[in-house]
PDB file of C-alpha atoms in Angstrom:
ATOM      1  CA  MET T   1     -74.848 -35.710 -52.392  1.00 53.00           C
ATOM      2  CA  ASN T   2     -72.306 -37.491 -50.202  1.00 54.00           C
ATOM      3  CA  SER T   3     -73.156 -36.699 -46.556  1.00 53.00           C
ATOM      4  CA  LYS T   4     -69.467 -36.022 -45.906  1.00 61.00           C
ATOM      5  CA  LEU T   5     -69.667 -33.080 -48.294  1.00 81.00           C
ATOM      6  CA  LYS T   6     -72.613 -31.573 -46.473  1.00 91.00           C
ATOM      7  CA  THR T   7     -72.468 -29.067 -43.645  1.00 95.00           C
ATOM      8  CA  LYS T   8     -74.687 -29.691 -40.662  1.00 96.00           C
ATOM      9  CA  ILE T   9     -77.050 -26.888 -39.746  1.00 97.00           C
ATOM     10  CA  VAL T  10     -78.649 -27.108 -36.310  1.00 98.00           C
ATOM     11  CA  LEU T  11     -82.077 -25.440 -36.218  1.00 98.00           C
ATOM     12  CA  LEU T  12     -83.447 -23.862 -33.048  1.00 98.00           C
ATOM     13  CA  PRO T  13     -87.202 -23.073 -33.244  1.00 98.00           C
ATOM     14  CA  GLY T  14     -89.274 -20.018 -32.458  1.00 97.00           C
ATOM     15  CA  LEU T  15     -91.685 -19.517 -29.572  1.00 96.00           C
ATOM     16  CA  ASP T  16     -93.502 -22.821 -30.114  1.00 96.00           C
ATOM     17  CA  GLY T  17     -90.273 -24.735 -29.571  1.00 97.00           C
ATOM     18  CA  THR T  18     -91.534 -27.836 -31.381  1.00 97.00           C
ATOM     19  CA  GLY T  19     -89.580 -27.499 -34.609  1.00 96.00           C
ATOM     20  CA  LYS T  20     -92.652 -28.607 -36.560  1.00 96.00           C
ATOM     21  CA  LEU T  21     -92.852 -25.281 -38.360  1.00 96.00           C
ATOM     22  CA  PHE T  22     -89.482 -25.901 -40.007  1.00 97.00           C
ATOM     23  CA  GLU T  23     -91.148 -28.362 -42.400  1.00 96.00           C
ATOM     24  CA  PRO T  24     -91.194 -26.005 -45.457  1.00 96.00           C
ATOM     25  CA  PHE T  25     -87.503 -25.232 -44.994  1.00 97.00           C
ATOM     26  CA  LEU T  26     -86.584 -28.885 -44.506  1.00 98.00           C
ATOM     27  CA  LYS T  27     -88.406 -29.846 -47.702  1.00 97.00           C
ATOM     28  CA  THR T  28     -86.484 -27.312 -49.783  1.00 97.00           C
ATOM     29  CA  CYS T  29     -83.170 -27.308 -47.901  1.00 96.00           C
ATOM     30  CA  PRO T  30     -80.139 -26.966 -50.223  1.00 96.00           C
ATOM     31  CA  GLU T  31     -78.159 -30.166 -50.803  1.00 94.00           C
ATOM     32  CA  ILE T  32     -75.033 -28.740 -49.227  1.00 94.00           C
ATOM     33  CA  LEU T  33     -76.843 -28.528 -45.872  1.00 96.00           C
ATOM     34  CA  ASP T  34     -77.660 -31.384 -43.503  1.00 97.00           C
ATOM     35  CA  PRO T  35     -80.385 -30.031 -41.170  1.00 97.00           C
ATOM     36  CA  VAL T  36     -80.824 -31.167 -37.562  1.00 97.00           C
ATOM     37  CA  VAL T  37     -83.833 -29.833 -35.629  1.00 98.00           C
ATOM     38  CA  ILE T  38     -83.633 -29.502 -31.852  1.00 98.00           C
ATOM     39  CA  SER T  39     -87.026 -29.257 -30.163  1.00 98.00           C
ATOM     40  CA  PHE T  40     -87.762 -27.885 -26.696  1.00 98.00           C
ATOM     41  CA  PRO T  41     -90.060 -29.393 -24.035  1.00 98.00           C
ATOM     42  CA  THR T  42     -93.742 -28.648 -24.637  1.00 97.00           C
ATOM     43  CA  GLN T  43     -95.045 -29.289 -21.113  1.00 96.00           C
ATOM     44  CA  LYS T  44     -92.198 -28.010 -18.951  1.00 97.00           C
ATOM     45  CA  PHE T  45     -90.847 -24.464 -19.014  1.00 97.00           C
ATOM     46  CA  LEU T  46     -87.089 -24.052 -19.278  1.00 98.00           C
ATOM     47  CA  PRO T  47     -85.502 -20.573 -19.172  1.00 98.00           C
ATOM     48  CA  TYR T  48     -82.734 -19.662 -21.589  1.00 98.00           C
ATOM     49  CA  SER T  49     -80.108 -20.680 -19.006  1.00 97.00           C
ATOM     50  CA  GLU T  50     -81.480 -24.245 -18.884  1.00 98.00           C
ATOM     51  CA  LEU T  51     -82.188 -24.435 -22.604  1.00 98.00           C
ATOM     52  CA  GLU T  52     -78.469 -23.871 -23.159  1.00 98.00           C
ATOM     53  CA  ASN T  53     -77.664 -27.237 -21.594  1.00 97.00           C
ATOM     54  CA  TRP T  54     -80.663 -28.831 -23.299  1.00 98.00           C
ATOM     55  CA  VAL T  55     -79.308 -27.823 -26.702  1.00 98.00           C
ATOM     56  CA  LEU T  56     -75.661 -28.652 -25.929  1.00 97.00           C
ATOM     57  CA  GLU T  57     -76.656 -32.189 -24.973  1.00 96.00           C
ATOM     58  CA  ARG T  58     -78.417 -32.669 -28.342  1.00 97.00           C
ATOM     59  CA  ILE T  59     -75.983 -31.118 -30.800  1.00 95.00           C
ATOM     60  CA  PRO T  60     -74.514 -33.861 -33.027  1.00 90.00           C
ATOM     61  CA  LYS T  61     -70.838 -34.422 -32.327  1.00 85.00           C
ATOM     62  CA  PRO T  62     -68.104 -34.100 -33.441  1.00 84.00           C
ATOM     63  CA  ASP T  63     -69.047 -32.594 -36.809  1.00 88.00           C
ATOM     64  CA  PRO T  64     -68.676 -28.809 -37.301  1.00 93.00           C
ATOM     65  CA  PHE T  65     -71.977 -27.042 -37.928  1.00 96.00           C
ATOM     66  CA  LEU T  66     -73.882 -23.853 -38.570  1.00 97.00           C
ATOM     67  CA  LEU T  67     -76.357 -22.776 -35.902  1.00 98.00           C
ATOM     68  CA  LEU T  68     -79.653 -21.274 -37.057  1.00 98.00           C
ATOM     69  CA  ALA T  69     -81.983 -19.578 -34.597  1.00 98.00           C
ATOM     70  CA  GLU T  70     -85.496 -18.394 -35.329  1.00 98.00           C
ATOM     71  CA  SER T  71     -87.164 -15.594 -33.352  1.00 97.00           C
ATOM     72  CA  PHE T  72     -87.343 -16.716 -29.675  1.00 98.00           C
ATOM     73  CA  SER T  73     -84.156 -18.761 -30.033  1.00 98.00           C
ATOM     74  CA  GLY T  74     -81.974 -15.849 -31.117  1.00 98.00           C
ATOM     75  CA  PRO T  75     -80.837 -14.871 -27.607  1.00 98.00           C
ATOM     76  CA  LEU T  76     -80.314 -18.565 -26.820  1.00 98.00           C
ATOM     77  CA  ALA T  77     -78.080 -19.071 -29.861  1.00 98.00           C
ATOM     78  CA  ILE T  78     -76.029 -16.000 -28.995  1.00 98.00           C
ATOM     79  CA  ARG T  79     -75.522 -17.325 -25.465  1.00 98.00           C
ATOM     80  CA  LEU T  80     -74.443 -20.668 -26.921  1.00 98.00           C
ATOM     81  CA  THR T  81     -71.712 -19.066 -29.032  1.00 96.00           C
ATOM     82  CA  GLN T  82     -69.885 -18.350 -25.774  1.00 95.00           C
ATOM     83  CA  ARG T  83     -69.893 -22.049 -24.863  1.00 95.00           C
ATOM     84  CA  LEU T  84     -69.184 -23.633 -28.223  1.00 96.00           C
ATOM     85  CA  GLY T  85     -65.707 -24.014 -29.614  1.00 91.00           C
ATOM     86  CA  SER T  86     -64.264 -24.422 -33.084  1.00 91.00           C
ATOM     87  CA  GLU T  87     -67.078 -26.798 -34.055  1.00 94.00           C
ATOM     88  CA  LEU T  88     -69.315 -23.737 -34.546  1.00 96.00           C
ATOM     89  CA  LEU T  89     -68.794 -22.475 -38.087  1.00 96.00           C
ATOM     90  CA  GLY T  90     -71.247 -19.599 -38.117  1.00 96.00           C
ATOM     91  CA  LEU T  91     -74.539 -18.245 -36.876  1.00 98.00           C
ATOM     92  CA  VAL T  92     -77.738 -17.635 -38.846  1.00 98.00           C
ATOM     93  CA  LEU T  93     -80.303 -15.424 -37.110  1.00 98.00           C
ATOM     94  CA  CYS T  94     -83.816 -15.201 -38.488  1.00 98.00           C
ATOM     95  CA  ASN T  95     -86.225 -12.380 -37.499  1.00 98.00           C
ATOM     96  CA  THR T  96     -84.835 -12.266 -33.989  1.00 98.00           C
ATOM     97  CA  PHE T  97     -83.442  -9.846 -31.407  1.00 98.00           C
ATOM     98  CA  ILE T  98     -80.874  -9.297 -28.662  1.00 98.00           C
ATOM     99  CA  GLN T  99     -83.135  -7.082 -26.543  1.00 97.00           C
ATOM    100  CA  PRO T 100     -86.928  -7.171 -26.035  1.00 96.00           C
ATOM    101  CA  PRO T 101     -88.659  -6.418 -29.354  1.00 94.00           C
ATOM    102  CA  CYS T 102     -91.661  -4.843 -27.635  1.00 87.00           C
ATOM    103  CA  SER T 103     -92.638  -2.603 -24.723  1.00 82.00           C
ATOM    104  CA  PRO T 104     -91.668  -3.756 -21.189  1.00 80.00           C
ATOM    105  CA  LEU T 105     -95.307  -3.131 -20.266  1.00 78.00           C
ATOM    106  CA  PHE T 106     -96.094  -6.501 -21.847  1.00 81.00           C
ATOM    107  CA  ARG T 107     -94.562  -8.053 -18.725  1.00 81.00           C
ATOM    108  CA  PHE T 108     -97.829  -7.314 -16.950  1.00 80.00           C
ATOM    109  CA  PHE T 109    -100.054  -9.194 -19.402  1.00 84.00           C
ATOM    110  CA  PRO T 110    -101.679 -12.365 -18.007  1.00 87.00           C
ATOM    111  CA  TRP T 111     -99.869 -14.513 -20.570  1.00 82.00           C
ATOM    112  CA  THR T 112    -100.761 -17.867 -19.041  1.00 90.00           C
ATOM    113  CA  LEU T 113    -104.429 -16.957 -19.291  1.00 88.00           C
ATOM    114  CA  VAL T 114    -103.993 -15.608 -22.827  1.00 86.00           C
ATOM    115  CA  PHE T 115    -102.484 -18.884 -24.034  1.00 88.00           C
ATOM    116  CA  ARG T 116    -105.332 -20.946 -22.593  1.00 89.00           C
ATOM    117  CA  PHE T 117    -107.379 -19.900 -25.607  1.00 86.00           C
ATOM    118  CA  PRO T 118    -106.720 -20.592 -29.296  1.00 83.00           C
ATOM    119  CA  PRO T 119    -104.830 -17.710 -30.923  1.00 83.00           C
ATOM    120  CA  PRO T 120    -107.253 -15.713 -33.135  1.00 86.00           C
ATOM    121  CA  PHE T 121    -106.923 -16.297 -36.860  1.00 82.00           C
ATOM    122  CA  TRP T 122    -106.836 -12.547 -37.573  1.00 83.00           C
ATOM    123  CA  ALA T 123    -103.918 -12.043 -35.158  1.00 83.00           C
ATOM    124  CA  MET T 124    -101.943 -14.897 -36.700  1.00 81.00           C
ATOM    125  CA  LYS T 125    -102.612 -13.473 -40.160  1.00 82.00           C
ATOM    126  CA  PHE T 126    -101.573  -9.939 -39.218  1.00 81.00           C
ATOM    127  CA  PHE T 127     -98.436 -10.763 -37.228  1.00 79.00           C
ATOM    128  CA  LEU T 128     -97.132 -14.000 -38.673  1.00 81.00           C
ATOM    129  CA  ALA T 129     -98.218 -15.331 -42.009  1.00 74.00           C
ATOM    130  CA  ASP T 130    -100.138 -12.739 -44.017  1.00 78.00           C
ATOM    131  CA  SER T 131    -101.708 -14.629 -46.948  1.00 69.00           C
ATOM    132  CA  SER T 132    -101.105 -18.269 -45.978  1.00 81.00           C
ATOM    133  CA  PRO T 133    -104.261 -19.698 -44.299  1.00 85.00           C
ATOM    134  CA  ASP T 134    -102.832 -23.239 -44.169  1.00 88.00           C
ATOM    135  CA  LEU T 135     -99.723 -22.049 -42.342  1.00 90.00           C
ATOM    136  CA  ILE T 136    -101.836 -19.974 -39.963  1.00 87.00           C
ATOM    137  CA  ARG T 137    -103.899 -23.031 -39.066  1.00 89.00           C
ATOM    138  CA  GLN T 138    -100.735 -25.068 -38.542  1.00 90.00           C
ATOM    139  CA  VAL T 139     -99.375 -22.389 -36.198  1.00 91.00           C
ATOM    140  CA  GLN T 140    -102.659 -22.368 -34.261  1.00 90.00           C
ATOM    141  CA  GLU T 141    -102.613 -26.150 -33.854  1.00 92.00           C
ATOM    142  CA  THR T 142     -98.964 -26.146 -32.838  1.00 94.00           C
ATOM    143  CA  ILE T 143     -99.437 -23.455 -30.214  1.00 92.00           C
ATOM    144  CA  GLN T 144    -102.421 -25.287 -28.744  1.00 92.00           C
ATOM    145  CA  SER T 145    -100.258 -28.372 -28.215  1.00 95.00           C
ATOM    146  CA  ILE T 146     -97.996 -26.501 -25.777  1.00 96.00           C
ATOM    147  CA  ALA T 147     -98.735 -25.870 -22.107  1.00 97.00           C
ATOM    148  CA  PRO T 148     -99.850 -22.241 -21.549  1.00 96.00           C
ATOM    149  CA  ASN T 149     -97.347 -21.734 -18.725  1.00 96.00           C
ATOM    150  CA  VAL T 150     -94.520 -22.805 -21.039  1.00 97.00           C
ATOM    151  CA  LEU T 151     -95.451 -20.209 -23.661  1.00 97.00           C
ATOM    152  CA  ALA T 152     -95.977 -17.570 -20.962  1.00 96.00           C
ATOM    153  CA  GLY T 153     -92.555 -18.323 -19.494  1.00 97.00           C
ATOM    154  CA  ARG T 154     -90.923 -17.948 -22.893  1.00 97.00           C
ATOM    155  CA  ILE T 155     -92.583 -14.569 -23.375  1.00 96.00           C
ATOM    156  CA  GLN T 156     -91.135 -13.438 -20.041  1.00 96.00           C
ATOM    157  CA  GLU T 157     -87.681 -14.634 -21.135  1.00 97.00           C
ATOM    158  CA  ILE T 158     -87.994 -12.520 -24.276  1.00 97.00           C
ATOM    159  CA  LEU T 159     -89.024  -9.488 -22.241  1.00 96.00           C
ATOM    160  CA  ASP T 160     -86.078  -9.901 -19.850  1.00 95.00           C
ATOM    161  CA  CYS T 161     -83.336 -10.695 -22.347  1.00 96.00           C
ATOM    162  CA  ASP T 162     -80.319  -8.557 -23.180  1.00 97.00           C
ATOM    163  CA  GLU T 163     -77.591 -10.339 -25.118  1.00 98.00           C
ATOM    164  CA  SER T 164     -75.913  -7.185 -26.417  1.00 97.00           C
ATOM    165  CA  LEU T 165     -72.575  -7.955 -24.756  1.00 97.00           C
ATOM    166  CA  ASN T 166     -72.504 -11.581 -25.836  1.00 97.00           C
ATOM    167  CA  PHE T 167     -73.448 -10.509 -29.345  1.00 98.00           C
ATOM    168  CA  THR T 168     -70.451  -8.190 -29.578  1.00 97.00           C
ATOM    169  CA  ARG T 169     -68.264 -11.050 -28.347  1.00 96.00           C
ATOM    170  CA  CYS T 170     -69.381 -13.442 -31.098  1.00 96.00           C
ATOM    171  CA  SER T 171     -66.292 -14.398 -33.065  1.00 94.00           C
ATOM    172  CA  VAL T 172     -67.982 -16.448 -35.803  1.00 96.00           C
ATOM    173  CA  PRO T 173     -69.521 -15.054 -39.022  1.00 96.00           C
ATOM    174  CA  ILE T 174     -73.168 -14.048 -38.594  1.00 97.00           C
ATOM    175  CA  LEU T 175     -75.943 -13.888 -41.175  1.00 98.00           C
ATOM    176  CA  TYR T 176     -79.192 -12.101 -40.317  1.00 98.00           C
ATOM    177  CA  LEU T 177     -82.302 -13.016 -42.350  1.00 98.00           C
ATOM    178  CA  ARG T 178     -84.909 -10.263 -42.031  1.00 98.00           C
ATOM    179  CA  GLY T 179     -88.489 -10.198 -43.191  1.00 96.00           C
ATOM    180  CA  THR T 180     -89.214  -6.620 -44.204  1.00 95.00           C
ATOM    181  CA  GLU T 181     -92.924  -7.146 -43.467  1.00 94.00           C
ATOM    182  CA  ASP T 182     -92.305  -8.472 -39.954  1.00 94.00           C
ATOM    183  CA  ARG T 183     -94.780  -6.895 -37.507  1.00 92.00           C
ATOM    184  CA  LEU T 184     -93.494  -8.753 -34.436  1.00 92.00           C
ATOM    185  CA  VAL T 185     -89.767  -8.046 -34.576  1.00 95.00           C
ATOM    186  CA  GLY T 186     -89.336  -4.538 -35.930  1.00 92.00           C
ATOM    187  CA  VAL T 187     -86.491  -3.108 -37.952  1.00 96.00           C
ATOM    188  CA  SER T 188     -85.086  -1.435 -34.809  1.00 96.00           C
ATOM    189  CA  CYS T 189     -84.004  -4.872 -33.526  1.00 96.00           C
ATOM    190  CA  PHE T 190     -82.017  -5.460 -36.704  1.00 97.00           C
ATOM    191  CA  GLU T 191     -80.583  -1.936 -36.678  1.00 97.00           C
ATOM    192  CA  LYS T 192     -79.400  -2.422 -33.108  1.00 97.00           C
ATOM    193  CA  MET T 193     -77.526  -5.591 -34.048  1.00 97.00           C
ATOM    194  CA  LYS T 194     -76.045  -3.984 -37.166  1.00 97.00           C
ATOM    195  CA  SER T 195     -74.796  -1.050 -35.079  1.00 97.00           C
ATOM    196  CA  LEU T 196     -72.947  -3.451 -32.778  1.00 97.00           C
ATOM    197  CA  LYS T 197     -71.408  -5.531 -35.569  1.00 96.00           C
ATOM    198  CA  SER T 198     -70.276  -3.700 -38.663  1.00 92.00           C
ATOM    199  CA  ASP T 199     -69.357  -7.011 -40.326  1.00 93.00           C
ATOM    200  CA  LEU T 200     -72.866  -8.462 -39.932  1.00 96.00           C
ATOM    201  CA  PHE T 201     -74.066 -10.109 -43.130  1.00 97.00           C
ATOM    202  CA  TYR T 202     -77.756  -9.812 -43.855  1.00 97.00           C
ATOM    203  CA  LYS T 203     -80.431 -10.593 -46.399  1.00 97.00           C
ATOM    204  CA  GLU T 204     -83.822  -8.899 -46.520  1.00 97.00           C
ATOM    205  CA  LEU T 205     -86.858 -10.692 -47.948  1.00 97.00           C
ATOM    206  CA  LYS T 206     -90.328  -9.240 -48.454  1.00 95.00           C
ATOM    207  CA  VAL T 207     -92.150 -11.567 -46.056  1.00 94.00           C
ATOM    208  CA  PRO T 208     -93.604 -11.316 -42.520  1.00 93.00           C
ATOM    209  CA  HIS T 209     -92.334 -12.969 -39.346  1.00 94.00           C
ATOM    210  CA  LEU T 210     -92.432 -16.604 -40.483  1.00 94.00           C
ATOM    211  CA  LEU T 211     -89.673 -16.128 -43.030  1.00 96.00           C
ATOM    212  CA  LEU T 212     -88.387 -19.710 -43.130  1.00 97.00           C
ATOM    213  CA  GLN T 213     -91.923 -20.950 -43.701  1.00 95.00           C
ATOM    214  CA  LEU T 214     -92.953 -18.426 -46.375  1.00 94.00           C
ATOM    215  CA  ALA T 215     -89.653 -18.048 -48.236  1.00 96.00           C
ATOM    216  CA  PRO T 216     -87.786 -21.295 -47.545  1.00 97.00           C
ATOM    217  CA  ILE T 217     -86.076 -21.493 -50.931  1.00 98.00           C
ATOM    218  CA  GLU T 218     -84.796 -17.923 -50.776  1.00 98.00           C
ATOM    219  CA  ALA T 219     -83.628 -18.478 -47.200  1.00 98.00           C
ATOM    220  CA  GLY T 220     -81.790 -21.638 -48.219  1.00 98.00           C
ATOM    221  CA  ILE T 221     -80.045 -19.846 -51.068  1.00 97.00           C
ATOM    222  CA  SER T 222     -78.968 -17.040 -48.725  1.00 98.00           C
ATOM    223  CA  ILE T 223     -77.566 -19.523 -46.211  1.00 98.00           C
ATOM    224  CA  SER T 224     -75.735 -21.427 -48.959  1.00 96.00           C
ATOM    225  CA  GLU T 225     -74.160 -18.211 -50.239  1.00 95.00           C
ATOM    226  CA  PHE T 226     -73.167 -17.292 -46.686  1.00 96.00           C
ATOM    227  CA  LEU T 227     -71.561 -20.710 -46.190  1.00 94.00           C
ATOM    228  CA  ASN T 228     -69.740 -20.624 -49.532  1.00 90.00           C
ATOM    229  CA  ARG T 229     -68.306 -17.211 -48.730  1.00 87.00           C
ATOM    230  CA  PHE T 230     -66.437 -18.709 -45.788  1.00 79.00           C
ATOM    231  CA  LYS T 231     -65.825 -22.272 -46.961  1.00 68.00           C
ATOM    232  CA  THR T 232     -62.086 -21.698 -47.351  1.00 53.00           C
ATOM    233  CA  ILE T 233     -61.973 -20.571 -43.729  1.00 48.00           C
ATOM    234  CA  PHE T 234     -64.139 -23.464 -42.550  1.00 49.00           C
TER     235      PHE T 234
END
């Protein structure tokens, strides 16, 4: 397909920040989309406020684009909508949140110490990937390539975030992709966002947290349908 007929979609990764886990989605990405992955530093921690500038400096210009944010990057993407202009066509949020998805007591966990050790296979299976051993191993390897203090810092950002106000201010169309089997980001996070935006579009798929990795084709179809719905506006 002629690249001029494609719509750029900028992908912001989950907690790992590497973008490597987008591979299944990139391999099956619909032809109408032109994906661009923005990775975050693996050895230096940047809070959401600094990641905003990091992403803005790397967004391809001047083409209009969709912005897709997975898990950790959801609050970041919502912050970015307040700094982007008409080049932002819409927002796709995948198994993410606008407020902490877990108890504030997790602030007191020794996260830097926790991430010094390989994440247990059973935990990855339960929370992330269910019946995909190969994906679980890839997640383990990816996490081990990132400095423990970077991962710990990102957990603290999650636990301190509250983008409720910015979310209500979002003026672009929003699609929420939710895995109904997600054990990390519960349905209450989605319900909160839906209560704040009655015009929120959403698609539910029977998969756990790593939705783009386990249901990439279905996710791509949902994004294409979302884009086509607004193409006359875009």
